[in-house]
Short mmCIF file of C-alpha atoms and ligand atoms in Angstrom, two decimals:
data_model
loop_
_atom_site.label_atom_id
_atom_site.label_comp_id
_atom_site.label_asym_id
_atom_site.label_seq_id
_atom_site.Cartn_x
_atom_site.Cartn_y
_atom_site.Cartn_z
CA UNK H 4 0.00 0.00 0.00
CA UNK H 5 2.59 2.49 1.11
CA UNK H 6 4.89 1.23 -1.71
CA UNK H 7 2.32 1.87 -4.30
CA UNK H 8 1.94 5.12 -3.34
CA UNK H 9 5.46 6.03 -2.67
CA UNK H 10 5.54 4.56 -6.85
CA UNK H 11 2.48 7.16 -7.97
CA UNK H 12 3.85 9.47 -9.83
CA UNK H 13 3.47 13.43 -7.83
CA UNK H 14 2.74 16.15 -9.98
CA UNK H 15 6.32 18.09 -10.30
CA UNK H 16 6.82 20.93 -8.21
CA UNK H 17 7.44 24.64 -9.64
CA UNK H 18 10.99 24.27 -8.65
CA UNK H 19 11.12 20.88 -10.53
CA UNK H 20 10.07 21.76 -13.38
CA UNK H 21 12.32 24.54 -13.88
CA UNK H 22 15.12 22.08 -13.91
CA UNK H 23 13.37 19.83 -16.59
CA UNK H 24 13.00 22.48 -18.77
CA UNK H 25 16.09 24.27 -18.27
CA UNK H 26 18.50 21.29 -20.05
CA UNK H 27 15.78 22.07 -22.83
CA UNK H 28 16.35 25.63 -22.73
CA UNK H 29 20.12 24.87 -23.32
CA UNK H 30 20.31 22.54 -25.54
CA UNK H 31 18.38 24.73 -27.87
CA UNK H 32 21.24 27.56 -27.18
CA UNK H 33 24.14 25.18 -27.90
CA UNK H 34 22.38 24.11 -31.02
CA UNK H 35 22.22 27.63 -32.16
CA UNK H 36 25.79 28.14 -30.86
CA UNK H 37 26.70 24.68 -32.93
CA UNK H 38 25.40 25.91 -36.22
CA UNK H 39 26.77 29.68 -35.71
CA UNK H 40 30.14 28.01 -34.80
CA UNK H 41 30.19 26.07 -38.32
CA UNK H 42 32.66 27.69 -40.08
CA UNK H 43 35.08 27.65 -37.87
CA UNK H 44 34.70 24.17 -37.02
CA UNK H 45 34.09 22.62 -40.96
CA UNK H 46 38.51 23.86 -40.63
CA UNK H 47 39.04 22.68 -37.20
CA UNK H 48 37.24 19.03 -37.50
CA UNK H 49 37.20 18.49 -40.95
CA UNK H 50 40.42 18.94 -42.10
CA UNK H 51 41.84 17.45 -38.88
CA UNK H 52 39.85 14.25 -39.31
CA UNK H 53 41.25 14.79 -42.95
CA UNK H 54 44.73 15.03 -41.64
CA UNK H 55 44.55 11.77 -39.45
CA UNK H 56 43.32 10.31 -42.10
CA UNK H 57 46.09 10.26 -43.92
CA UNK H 58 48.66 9.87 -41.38
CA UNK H 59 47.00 7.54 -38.97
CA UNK H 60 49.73 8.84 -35.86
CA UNK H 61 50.79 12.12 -34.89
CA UNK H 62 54.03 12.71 -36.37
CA UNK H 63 55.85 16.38 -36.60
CA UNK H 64 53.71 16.64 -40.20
CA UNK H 65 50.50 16.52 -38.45
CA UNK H 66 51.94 18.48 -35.68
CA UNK H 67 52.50 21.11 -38.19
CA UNK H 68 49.54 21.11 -40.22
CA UNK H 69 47.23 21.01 -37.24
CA UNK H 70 49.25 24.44 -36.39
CA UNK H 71 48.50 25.94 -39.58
CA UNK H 72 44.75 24.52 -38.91
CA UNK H 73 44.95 26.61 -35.42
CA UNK H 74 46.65 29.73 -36.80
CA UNK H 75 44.15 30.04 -39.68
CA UNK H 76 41.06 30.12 -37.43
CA UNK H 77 42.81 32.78 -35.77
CA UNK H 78 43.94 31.80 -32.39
CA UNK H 79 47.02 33.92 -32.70
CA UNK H 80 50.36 32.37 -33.72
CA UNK H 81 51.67 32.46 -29.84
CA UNK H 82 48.63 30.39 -29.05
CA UNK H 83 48.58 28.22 -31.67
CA UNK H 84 52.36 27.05 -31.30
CA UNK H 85 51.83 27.10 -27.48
CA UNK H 86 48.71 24.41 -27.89
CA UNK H 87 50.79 22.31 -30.55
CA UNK H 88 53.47 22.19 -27.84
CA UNK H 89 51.31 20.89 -25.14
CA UNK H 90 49.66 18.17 -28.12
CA UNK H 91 53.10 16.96 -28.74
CA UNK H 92 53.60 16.20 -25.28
CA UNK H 93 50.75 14.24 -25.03
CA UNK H 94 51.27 12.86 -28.38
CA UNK H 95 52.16 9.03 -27.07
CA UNK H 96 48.74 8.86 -25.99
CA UNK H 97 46.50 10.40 -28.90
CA UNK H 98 45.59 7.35 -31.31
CA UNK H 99 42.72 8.96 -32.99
CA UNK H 100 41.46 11.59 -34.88
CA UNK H 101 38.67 11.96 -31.91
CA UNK H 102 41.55 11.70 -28.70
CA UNK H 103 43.19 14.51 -30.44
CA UNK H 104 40.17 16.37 -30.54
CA UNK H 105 39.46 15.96 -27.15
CA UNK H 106 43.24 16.73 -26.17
CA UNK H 107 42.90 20.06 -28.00
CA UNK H 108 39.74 20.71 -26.15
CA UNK H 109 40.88 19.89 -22.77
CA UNK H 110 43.88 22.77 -24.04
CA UNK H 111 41.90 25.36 -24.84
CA UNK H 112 39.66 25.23 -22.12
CA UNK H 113 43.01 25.58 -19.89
CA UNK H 114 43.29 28.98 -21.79
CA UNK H 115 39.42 30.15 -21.63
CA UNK H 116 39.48 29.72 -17.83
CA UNK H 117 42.36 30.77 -16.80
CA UNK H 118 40.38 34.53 -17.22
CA UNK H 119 38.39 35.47 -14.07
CA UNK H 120 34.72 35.17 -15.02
CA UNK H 121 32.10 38.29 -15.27
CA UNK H 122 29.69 38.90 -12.64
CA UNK H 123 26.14 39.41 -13.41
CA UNK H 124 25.08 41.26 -10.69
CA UNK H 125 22.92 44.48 -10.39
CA UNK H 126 23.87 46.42 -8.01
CA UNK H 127 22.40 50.05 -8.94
CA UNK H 128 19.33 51.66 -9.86
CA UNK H 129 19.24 52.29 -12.41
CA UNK H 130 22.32 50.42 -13.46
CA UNK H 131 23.77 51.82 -16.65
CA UNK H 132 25.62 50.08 -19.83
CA UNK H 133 27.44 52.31 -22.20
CA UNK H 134 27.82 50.15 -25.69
CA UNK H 135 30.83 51.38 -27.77
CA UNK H 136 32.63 49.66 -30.99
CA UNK H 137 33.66 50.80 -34.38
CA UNK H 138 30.98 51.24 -36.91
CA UNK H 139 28.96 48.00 -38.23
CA UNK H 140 30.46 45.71 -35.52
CA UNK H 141 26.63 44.84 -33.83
CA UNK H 142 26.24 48.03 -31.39
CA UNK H 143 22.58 48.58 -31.84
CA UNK H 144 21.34 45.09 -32.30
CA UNK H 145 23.23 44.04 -29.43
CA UNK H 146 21.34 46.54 -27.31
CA UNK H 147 18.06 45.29 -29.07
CA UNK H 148 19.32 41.65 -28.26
CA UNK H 149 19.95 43.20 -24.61
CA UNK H 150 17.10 44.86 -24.23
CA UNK H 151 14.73 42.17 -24.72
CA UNK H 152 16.55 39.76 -22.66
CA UNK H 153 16.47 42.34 -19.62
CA UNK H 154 12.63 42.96 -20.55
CA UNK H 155 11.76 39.54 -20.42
CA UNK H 156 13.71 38.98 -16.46
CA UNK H 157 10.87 41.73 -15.35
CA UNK H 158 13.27 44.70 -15.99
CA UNK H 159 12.13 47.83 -16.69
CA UNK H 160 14.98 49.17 -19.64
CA UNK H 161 15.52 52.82 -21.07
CA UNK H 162 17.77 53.30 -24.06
CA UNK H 163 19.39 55.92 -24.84
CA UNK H 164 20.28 56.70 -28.80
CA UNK H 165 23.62 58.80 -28.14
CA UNK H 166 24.19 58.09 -31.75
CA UNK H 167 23.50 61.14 -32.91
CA UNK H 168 25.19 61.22 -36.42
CA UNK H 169 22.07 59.09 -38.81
CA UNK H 170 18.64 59.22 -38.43
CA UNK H 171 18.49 55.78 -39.48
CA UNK H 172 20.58 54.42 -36.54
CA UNK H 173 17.75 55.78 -34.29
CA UNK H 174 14.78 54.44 -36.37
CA UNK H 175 16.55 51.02 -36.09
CA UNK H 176 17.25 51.53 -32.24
CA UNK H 177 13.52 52.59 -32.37
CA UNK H 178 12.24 49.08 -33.64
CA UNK H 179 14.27 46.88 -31.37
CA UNK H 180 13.10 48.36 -28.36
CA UNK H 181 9.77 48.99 -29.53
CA UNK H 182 10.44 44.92 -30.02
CA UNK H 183 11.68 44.36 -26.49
CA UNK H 184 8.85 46.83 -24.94
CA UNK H 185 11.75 49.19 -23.56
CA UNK H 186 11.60 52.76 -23.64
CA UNK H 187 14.11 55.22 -25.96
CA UNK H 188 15.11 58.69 -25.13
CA UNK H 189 16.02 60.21 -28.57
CA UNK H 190 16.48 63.60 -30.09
CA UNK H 191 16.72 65.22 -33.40
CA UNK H 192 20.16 63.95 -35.80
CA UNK H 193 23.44 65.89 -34.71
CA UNK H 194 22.41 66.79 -30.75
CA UNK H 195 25.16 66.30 -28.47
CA UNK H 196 25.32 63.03 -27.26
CA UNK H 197 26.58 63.60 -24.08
CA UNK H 198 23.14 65.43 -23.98
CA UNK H 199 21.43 63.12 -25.35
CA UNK H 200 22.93 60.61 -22.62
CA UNK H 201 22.18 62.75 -19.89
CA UNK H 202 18.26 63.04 -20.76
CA UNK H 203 18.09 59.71 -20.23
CA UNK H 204 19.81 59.12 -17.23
CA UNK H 205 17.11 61.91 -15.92
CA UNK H 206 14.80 60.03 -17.29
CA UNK H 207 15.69 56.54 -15.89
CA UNK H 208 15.70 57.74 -12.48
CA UNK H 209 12.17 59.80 -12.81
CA UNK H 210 10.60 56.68 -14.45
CA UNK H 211 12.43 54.59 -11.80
CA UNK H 212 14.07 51.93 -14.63
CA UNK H 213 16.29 49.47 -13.57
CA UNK H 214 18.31 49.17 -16.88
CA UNK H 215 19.70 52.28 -18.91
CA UNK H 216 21.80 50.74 -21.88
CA UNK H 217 23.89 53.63 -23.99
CA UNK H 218 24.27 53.21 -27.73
CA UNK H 219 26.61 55.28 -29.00
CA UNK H 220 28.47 55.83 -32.72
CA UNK H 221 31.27 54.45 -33.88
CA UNK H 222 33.09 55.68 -36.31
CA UNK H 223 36.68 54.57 -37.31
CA UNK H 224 38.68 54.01 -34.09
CA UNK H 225 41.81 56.06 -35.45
CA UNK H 226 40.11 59.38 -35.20
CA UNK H 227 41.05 60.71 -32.20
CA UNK H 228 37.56 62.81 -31.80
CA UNK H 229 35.32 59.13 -31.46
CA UNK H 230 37.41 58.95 -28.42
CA UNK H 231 37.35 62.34 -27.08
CA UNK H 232 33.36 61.78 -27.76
CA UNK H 233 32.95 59.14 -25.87
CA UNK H 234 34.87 59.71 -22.70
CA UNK H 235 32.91 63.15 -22.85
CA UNK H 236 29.21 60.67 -22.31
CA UNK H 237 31.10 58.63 -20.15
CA UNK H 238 31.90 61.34 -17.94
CA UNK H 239 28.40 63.50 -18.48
CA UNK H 240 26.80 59.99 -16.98
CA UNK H 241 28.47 60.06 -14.28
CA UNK H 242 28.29 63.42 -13.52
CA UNK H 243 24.09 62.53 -13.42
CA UNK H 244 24.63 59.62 -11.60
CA UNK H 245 28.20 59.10 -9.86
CA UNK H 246 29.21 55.62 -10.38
CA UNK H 247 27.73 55.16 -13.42
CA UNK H 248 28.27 53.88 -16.14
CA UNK H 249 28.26 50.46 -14.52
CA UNK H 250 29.65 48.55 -17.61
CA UNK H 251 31.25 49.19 -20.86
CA UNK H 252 30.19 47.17 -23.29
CA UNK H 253 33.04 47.11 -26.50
CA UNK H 254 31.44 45.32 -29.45
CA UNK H 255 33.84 43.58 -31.40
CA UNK H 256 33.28 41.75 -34.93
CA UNK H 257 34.88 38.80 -35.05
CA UNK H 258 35.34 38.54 -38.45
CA UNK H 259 37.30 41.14 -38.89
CA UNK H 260 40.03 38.84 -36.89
CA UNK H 261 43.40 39.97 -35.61
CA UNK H 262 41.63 43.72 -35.68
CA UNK H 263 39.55 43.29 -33.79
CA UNK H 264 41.97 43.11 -30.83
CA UNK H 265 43.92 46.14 -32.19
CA UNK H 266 40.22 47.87 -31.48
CA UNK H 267 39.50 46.85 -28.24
CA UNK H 268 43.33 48.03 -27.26
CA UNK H 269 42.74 51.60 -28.57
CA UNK H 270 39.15 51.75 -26.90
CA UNK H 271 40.47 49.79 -23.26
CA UNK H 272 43.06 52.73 -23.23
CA UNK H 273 40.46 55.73 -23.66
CA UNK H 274 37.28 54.34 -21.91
CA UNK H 275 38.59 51.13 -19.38
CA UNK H 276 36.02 48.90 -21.11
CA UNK H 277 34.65 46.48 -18.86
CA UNK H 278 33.70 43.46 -20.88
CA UNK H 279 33.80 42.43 -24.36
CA UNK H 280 31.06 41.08 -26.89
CA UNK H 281 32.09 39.63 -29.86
CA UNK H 282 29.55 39.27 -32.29
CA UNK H 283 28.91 37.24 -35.83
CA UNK H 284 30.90 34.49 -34.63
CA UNK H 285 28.21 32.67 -37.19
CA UNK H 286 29.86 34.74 -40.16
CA UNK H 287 33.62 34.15 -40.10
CA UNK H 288 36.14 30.47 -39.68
CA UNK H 289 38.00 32.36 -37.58
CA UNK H 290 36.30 31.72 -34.24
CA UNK H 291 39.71 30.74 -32.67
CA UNK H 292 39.80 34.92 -32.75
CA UNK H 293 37.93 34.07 -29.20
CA UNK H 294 40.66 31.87 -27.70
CA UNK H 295 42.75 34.88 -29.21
CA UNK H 296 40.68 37.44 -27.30
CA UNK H 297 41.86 35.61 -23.74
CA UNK H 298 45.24 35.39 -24.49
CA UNK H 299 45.97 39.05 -25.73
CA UNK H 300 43.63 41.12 -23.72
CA UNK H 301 43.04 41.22 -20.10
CA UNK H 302 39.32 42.21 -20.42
CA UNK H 303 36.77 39.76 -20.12
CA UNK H 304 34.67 38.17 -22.75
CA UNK H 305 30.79 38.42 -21.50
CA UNK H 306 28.83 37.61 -24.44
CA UNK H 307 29.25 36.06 -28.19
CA UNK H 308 26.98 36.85 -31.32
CA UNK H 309 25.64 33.95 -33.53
CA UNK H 310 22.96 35.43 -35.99
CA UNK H 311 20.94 37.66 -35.99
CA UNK H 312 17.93 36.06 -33.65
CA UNK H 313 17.69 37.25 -30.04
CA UNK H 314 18.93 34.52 -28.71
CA UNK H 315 22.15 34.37 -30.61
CA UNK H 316 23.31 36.86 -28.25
CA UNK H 317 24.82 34.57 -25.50
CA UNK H 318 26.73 34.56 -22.40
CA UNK H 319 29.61 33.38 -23.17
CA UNK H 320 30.56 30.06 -21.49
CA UNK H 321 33.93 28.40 -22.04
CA UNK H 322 32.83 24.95 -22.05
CA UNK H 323 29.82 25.13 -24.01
CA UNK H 324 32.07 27.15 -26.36
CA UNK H 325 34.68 24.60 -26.61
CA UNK H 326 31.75 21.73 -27.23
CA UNK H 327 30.83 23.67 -30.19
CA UNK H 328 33.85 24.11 -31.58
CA UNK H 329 34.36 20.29 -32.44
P1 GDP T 27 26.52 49.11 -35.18
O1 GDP T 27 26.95 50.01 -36.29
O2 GDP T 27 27.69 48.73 -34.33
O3 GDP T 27 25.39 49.63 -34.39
O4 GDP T 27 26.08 47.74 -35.86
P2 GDP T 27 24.60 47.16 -36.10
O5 GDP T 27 23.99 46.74 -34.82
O6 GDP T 27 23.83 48.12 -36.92
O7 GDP T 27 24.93 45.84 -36.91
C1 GDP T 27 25.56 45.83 -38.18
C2 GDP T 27 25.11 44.59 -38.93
O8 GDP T 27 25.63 43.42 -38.29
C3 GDP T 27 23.61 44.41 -38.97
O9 GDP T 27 23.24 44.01 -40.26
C4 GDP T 27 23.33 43.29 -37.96
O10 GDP T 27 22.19 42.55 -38.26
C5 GDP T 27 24.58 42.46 -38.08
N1 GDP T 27 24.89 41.66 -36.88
C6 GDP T 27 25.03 42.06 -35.61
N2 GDP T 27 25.35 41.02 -34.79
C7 GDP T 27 25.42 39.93 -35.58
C8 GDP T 27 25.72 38.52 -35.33
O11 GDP T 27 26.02 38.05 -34.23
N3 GDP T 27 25.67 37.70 -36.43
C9 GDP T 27 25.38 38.17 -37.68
N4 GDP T 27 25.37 37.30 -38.69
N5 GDP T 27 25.10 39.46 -37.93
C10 GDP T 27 25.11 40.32 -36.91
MG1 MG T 28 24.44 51.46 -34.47
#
């Protein structure tokens, strides 16, 4: 009697089912992350299965071809002779193409976490995210991306178009957040956008928002005035709200490689960026540019891009990164 009913099956708890549904939730991610990572791997897996193929042991031709392999997907030359070091070592105990997959893996991974990880806490309000990044590299849909994700955790999110420069890059910051039901502060093309910035800090408080994320423009890096620009609206938020901004965001485009790196150097120095997202991931065979990103920089990497959907803007996790990547 008690057995039977100890067999019944209860009706899950709320708790309960949030764990059923969450290895749902992320497998759907790291499918998305799979298919935006397929460039990059089609070189890493492909033509390393290739190259076993042919050679059935690791020998110092595979050793080099595999760092050719590593150095085209861009993980920096450094990197890439560092990992083929560490292969070698191990070679004695790599008999297939799938060990050695799983030995460059367990490699990279040593590189991805050696970085201290972001934190995710809120700790002001409102609590303020200035976006910068050269022209084109995913700025404003980033934001949208942002925006919605923030709406849909209950926040209450004011943007702020400090791109001041085209009317179109406030009608499209217009549509995402009229997407992700956040508010925009926005005035005419050419206003300062320091004031621009300022209005909506004033605003987020009055309207008592939780999230104000910044967009701002981004023309070439080089020209010493984007810079000067920006530190201005860096320091006209915090002159409206001292400790703010909380984060800054530097968008980087991952397919423009190597470059990218040279960016976020030029922008760390001028503006301390806080955390890095690296977006269209999904457009480029150079994803290794990520592994590159740890190595080089001392800035964290928060979130990757992987299309153009809302969710392809993830948090980036090492491991689930590394999974995709072979
Ligand atoms: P901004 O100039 O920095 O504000 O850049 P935008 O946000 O306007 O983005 C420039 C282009 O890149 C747009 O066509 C976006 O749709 C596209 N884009 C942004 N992020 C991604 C991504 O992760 N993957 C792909 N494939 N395209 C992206
Ligand atoms: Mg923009």
């Amino acid at each position: 009697m008690t057995l039977n009913w100890l067999k019944k099956k209860t009706p899950p708890n709320k708790a309960q089912k949030d764990k059923e549904e969450l290895p749902d939730r992320q497998a759907v991610y790291f499918k998305r992350l799979r298919a935006g990572l397929s460039k990059t791997r089609a070189i890493l897996t492909t033509d390393l299965e290739d190259l076993f193929a042919k050679k059935k042991k690791i020998d110092d031709d595979l050793l080099e071809e595999l760092e050719k392999l590593l150095i085209t997907s861009d993980m920096g030359v450094q990197t890439s002779m560092d990992l083929i070091e560490r292969i070698s070592d191990k070679s004695s105990k790599i008999e297939d193409a799938d060990e050695l997959k799983n030995a460059l893996k367990e490699e990279i991974l040593s590189f991805l976490d050696a970085q201290t990880q972001v934190s995710d806490k809120i700790t002001s309000h409102p609590h303020v995210i200035m976006v910068v990044g050269v022209n084109g590299t995913g700025k404003t849909t980033s934001i949208g991306k942002l925006a919605a994700r923030y709406t849909s955790a209950g926040k209450k999110v004011l943007i702020a178009a400090a791109d001041t420069f085209r009317a179109a890059a406030v009608e499209q910051l217009e549509i995402w957040a009229d997407r992700a039901g956040a508010d925009i502060v926005k005035q005419k093309e050419g206003t300062d956008p320091a004031a621009v910035a300022y209005d909506s800090i004033e605003a987020a408080i009055a309207r008592d928002c939780d999230i104000v994320l910044v967009d701002t423009a981004g023309r070439l890096h080089t020209k010493i005035n984007l810079m000067e620009e920006l530190k201005k609206i860096k320091r006209t938020i915090s002159k409206k709200l001292p400790g703010a901004p909380h984060e800054i965001l530097l968008v980087l485009d991952a397919t423009t490689g190597q470059n990218a790196l040279s960016q976020a150097k030029s922008f760390n120095e001028a503006l301390d960026i806080t955390a890095i997202a690296l977006t269209k991931l999904d457009g480029t065979a150079r994803g290794g540019v990520v592994v590159g990103i740890f190595t080089a920089l001392n800035i964290p990497l928060k979130y990757i891009g992987v299309g153009e959907q809302i969710e392809d803007l993830q948090d980036f996790d090492p491991v689930r990164f590394v999974n995709a990547l072979f």
